[in-house]
mmCIF file of C-alpha atoms in Angstrom:
data_model
loop_
_atom_site.group_PDB
_atom_site.id
_atom_site.type_symbol
_atom_site.label_atom_id
_atom_site.label_comp_id
_atom_site.label_asym_id
_atom_site.label_seq_id
_atom_site.Cartn_x
_atom_site.Cartn_y
_atom_site.Cartn_z
ATOM 1 C CA MET T 1 0.000 0.000 0.000
ATOM 2 C CA ASP T 2 1.405 3.374 -1.007
ATOM 3 C CA VAL T 3 0.825 6.463 1.097
ATOM 4 C CA THR T 4 1.519 10.113 0.402
ATOM 5 C CA ARG T 5 3.873 12.113 2.613
ATOM 6 C CA GLN T 6 0.887 13.890 4.196
ATOM 7 C CA GLU T 7 -0.760 10.535 4.943
ATOM 8 C CA ALA T 8 2.494 9.168 6.371
ATOM 9 C CA ASP T 9 2.821 12.202 8.629
ATOM 10 C CA GLY T 10 -0.838 11.865 9.655
ATOM 11 C CA LEU T 11 -0.361 8.189 10.495
ATOM 12 C CA ALA T 12 2.690 9.137 12.543
ATOM 13 C CA ARG T 13 0.549 11.589 14.531
ATOM 14 C CA VAL T 14 -2.084 8.888 15.066
ATOM 15 C CA CYS T 15 0.585 6.424 16.207
ATOM 16 C CA GLN T 16 2.159 8.905 18.621
ATOM 17 C CA ASN T 17 -1.163 10.151 20.062
ATOM 18 C CA LEU T 18 -3.495 7.166 19.668
ATOM 19 C CA ASP T 19 -4.816 7.141 23.247
ATOM 20 C CA ASP T 20 -5.491 10.904 23.245
ATOM 21 C CA ILE T 21 -7.163 10.701 19.827
ATOM 22 C CA ARG T 22 -9.404 7.864 21.016
ATOM 23 C CA ASP T 23 -10.314 9.854 24.148
ATOM 24 C CA THR T 24 -11.174 12.930 22.075
ATOM 25 C CA CYS T 25 -13.453 10.893 19.790
ATOM 26 C CA VAL T 26 -15.177 9.138 22.689
ATOM 27 C CA GLU T 27 -15.739 12.442 24.499
ATOM 28 C CA ALA T 28 -17.103 14.156 21.392
ATOM 29 C CA TYR T 29 -19.053 11.340 19.729
ATOM 30 C CA GLY T 30 -19.496 8.600 22.304
ATOM 31 C CA ASP T 31 -17.285 6.135 20.425
ATOM 32 C CA ASP T 32 -14.012 5.847 18.538
ATOM 33 C CA SER T 33 -15.471 4.574 15.256
ATOM 34 C CA ALA T 34 -13.339 6.945 13.152
ATOM 35 C CA VAL T 35 -10.211 5.488 14.768
ATOM 36 C CA GLN T 36 -11.509 1.939 14.284
ATOM 37 C CA ARG T 37 -12.183 2.536 10.559
ATOM 38 C CA LEU T 38 -8.621 3.764 10.074
ATOM 39 C CA LEU T 39 -7.129 0.833 12.001
ATOM 40 C CA ALA T 40 -9.299 -1.608 10.018
ATOM 41 C CA ALA T 41 -8.105 -0.095 6.705
ATOM 42 C CA ILE T 42 -4.497 -0.459 7.825
ATOM 43 C CA ALA T 43 -5.035 -4.058 8.974
ATOM 44 C CA ALA T 44 -6.690 -4.919 5.645
ATOM 45 C CA SER T 45 -3.915 -3.180 3.641
ATOM 46 C CA GLN T 46 -6.504 -0.876 2.090
ATOM 47 C CA GLY T 47 -6.034 2.758 1.212
ATOM 48 C CA VAL T 48 -5.791 4.972 4.272
ATOM 49 C CA GLY T 49 -6.555 8.297 2.585
ATOM 50 C CA ALA T 50 -10.327 8.384 3.132
ATOM 51 C CA PRO T 51 -10.390 6.997 6.700
ATOM 52 C CA LEU T 52 -7.489 9.244 7.682
ATOM 53 C CA GLN T 53 -9.322 12.279 6.269
ATOM 54 C CA ASP T 54 -12.485 11.193 8.115
ATOM 55 C CA LEU T 55 -10.561 10.937 11.391
ATOM 56 C CA ASP T 56 -8.947 14.323 10.782
ATOM 57 C CA SER T 57 -12.363 15.909 10.135
ATOM 58 C CA ALA T 58 -13.839 14.263 13.238
ATOM 59 C CA LEU T 59 -11.018 15.599 15.405
ATOM 60 C CA VAL T 60 -11.308 19.114 13.990
ATOM 61 C CA ARG T 61 -15.091 19.101 14.580
ATOM 62 C CA ALA T 62 -14.389 17.938 18.141
ATOM 63 C CA GLY T 63 -12.201 21.013 18.694
ATOM 64 C CA ASP T 64 -8.719 19.615 17.990
ATOM 65 C CA VAL T 65 -7.315 22.410 15.846
ATOM 66 C CA LEU T 66 -4.484 20.301 14.416
ATOM 67 C CA GLY T 67 -6.436 17.147 13.654
ATOM 68 C CA VAL T 68 -3.944 14.652 12.265
ATOM 69 C CA LEU T 69 -3.227 16.150 8.846
ATOM 70 C CA GLN T 70 -2.042 19.605 9.936
ATOM 71 C CA CYS T 71 1.563 20.351 10.823
ATOM 72 C CA GLY T 72 2.242 21.298 14.411
ATOM 73 C CA VAL T 73 3.618 20.082 17.693
ATOM 74 C CA ARG T 74 1.507 18.405 20.351
ATOM 75 C CA GLY T 75 2.716 18.763 23.879
ATOM 76 C CA PRO T 76 5.513 20.785 25.379
ATOM 77 C CA ARG T 77 9.002 21.142 24.015
ATOM 78 C CA ILE T 78 11.823 20.707 26.454
ATOM 79 C CA PRO T 79 14.019 23.839 26.595
ATOM 80 C CA GLY T 80 17.604 23.049 25.744
ATOM 81 C CA ALA T 81 16.808 19.662 24.251
ATOM 82 C CA ASP T 82 18.822 18.935 21.158
ATOM 83 C CA GLU T 83 16.467 18.229 18.268
ATOM 84 C CA GLY T 84 19.271 17.420 15.848
ATOM 85 C CA PRO T 85 19.624 13.999 14.255
ATOM 86 C CA LEU T 86 21.074 11.178 16.324
ATOM 87 C CA GLU T 87 22.504 7.875 15.223
ATOM 88 C CA LEU T 88 19.592 5.589 16.088
ATOM 89 C CA VAL T 89 15.980 6.039 14.975
ATOM 90 C CA TYR T 90 12.982 3.711 15.027
ATOM 91 C CA HIS T 91 10.850 3.447 11.887
ATOM 92 C CA CYS T 92 7.245 2.374 11.483
ATOM 93 C CA PRO T 93 7.187 -1.452 11.211
ATOM 94 C CA LEU T 94 4.584 -1.261 8.424
ATOM 95 C CA ASN T 95 6.530 1.370 6.426
ATOM 96 C CA LEU T 96 3.342 3.432 6.240
ATOM 97 C CA CYS T 97 3.786 6.393 8.534
ATOM 98 C CA SER T 98 6.683 8.776 8.805
ATOM 99 C CA VAL T 99 7.233 8.317 12.543
ATOM 100 C CA ARG T 100 10.842 8.199 13.582
ATOM 101 C CA LEU T 101 11.581 8.125 17.263
ATOM 102 C CA ARG T 102 15.070 9.325 18.103
ATOM 103 C CA TRP T 103 17.059 8.035 21.049
ATOM 104 C CA PRO T 104 20.614 8.961 22.055
ATOM 105 C CA GLN T 105 21.167 5.478 23.508
ATOM 106 C CA PRO T 106 19.601 2.170 22.540
ATOM 107 C CA PRO T 107 16.380 1.939 24.589
ATOM 108 C CA ALA T 108 14.158 -1.012 25.288
ATOM 109 C CA ALA T 109 12.293 -2.145 22.170
ATOM 110 C CA ARG T 110 9.598 0.360 21.108
ATOM 111 C CA ARG T 111 6.210 -0.797 19.822
ATOM 112 C CA CYS T 112 4.007 0.766 17.162
ATOM 113 C CA SER T 113 0.712 1.699 18.791
ATOM 114 C CA ILE T 114 -1.169 1.008 15.544
ATOM 115 C CA ALA T 115 0.350 -2.293 14.425
ATOM 116 C CA GLY T 116 1.374 -3.512 17.868
ATOM 117 C CA SER T 117 4.648 -4.846 16.501
ATOM 118 C CA GLY T 118 8.177 -3.766 17.336
ATOM 119 C CA MET T 119 9.626 -0.765 15.549
ATOM 120 C CA SER T 120 12.678 -1.366 13.386
ATOM 121 C CA PRO T 121 15.941 0.228 14.569
ATOM 122 C CA LYS T 122 17.993 1.682 11.722
ATOM 123 C CA SER T 123 21.264 3.560 11.738
ATOM 124 C CA LEU T 124 21.441 6.909 10.001
#
């Protein structure tokens, strides 16, 4: 399944904020059906464009200004933290989203919150 850069970035935001996104949907709509449709499309190796857009629209209607398709930073930035590239990053195990978690030292194995499988360490 091919994804655009915007879709990959959106999937990365979903992966990194899945619990908060679910909570927002449940609070606003009483269920997380938009999240479930996206996860089902991923599991079935179907196109993610429409369900990702639906989730983005649902989040924006619920008051989340960024949704999942807008650029921006969720959460605080740590003053003085180096945001430059490091030697070890973890890539999405499905090669769908653009998430790359950076760690200065090898951490315990990270898991993708969408696929549930371990993320792949790669050297830069």
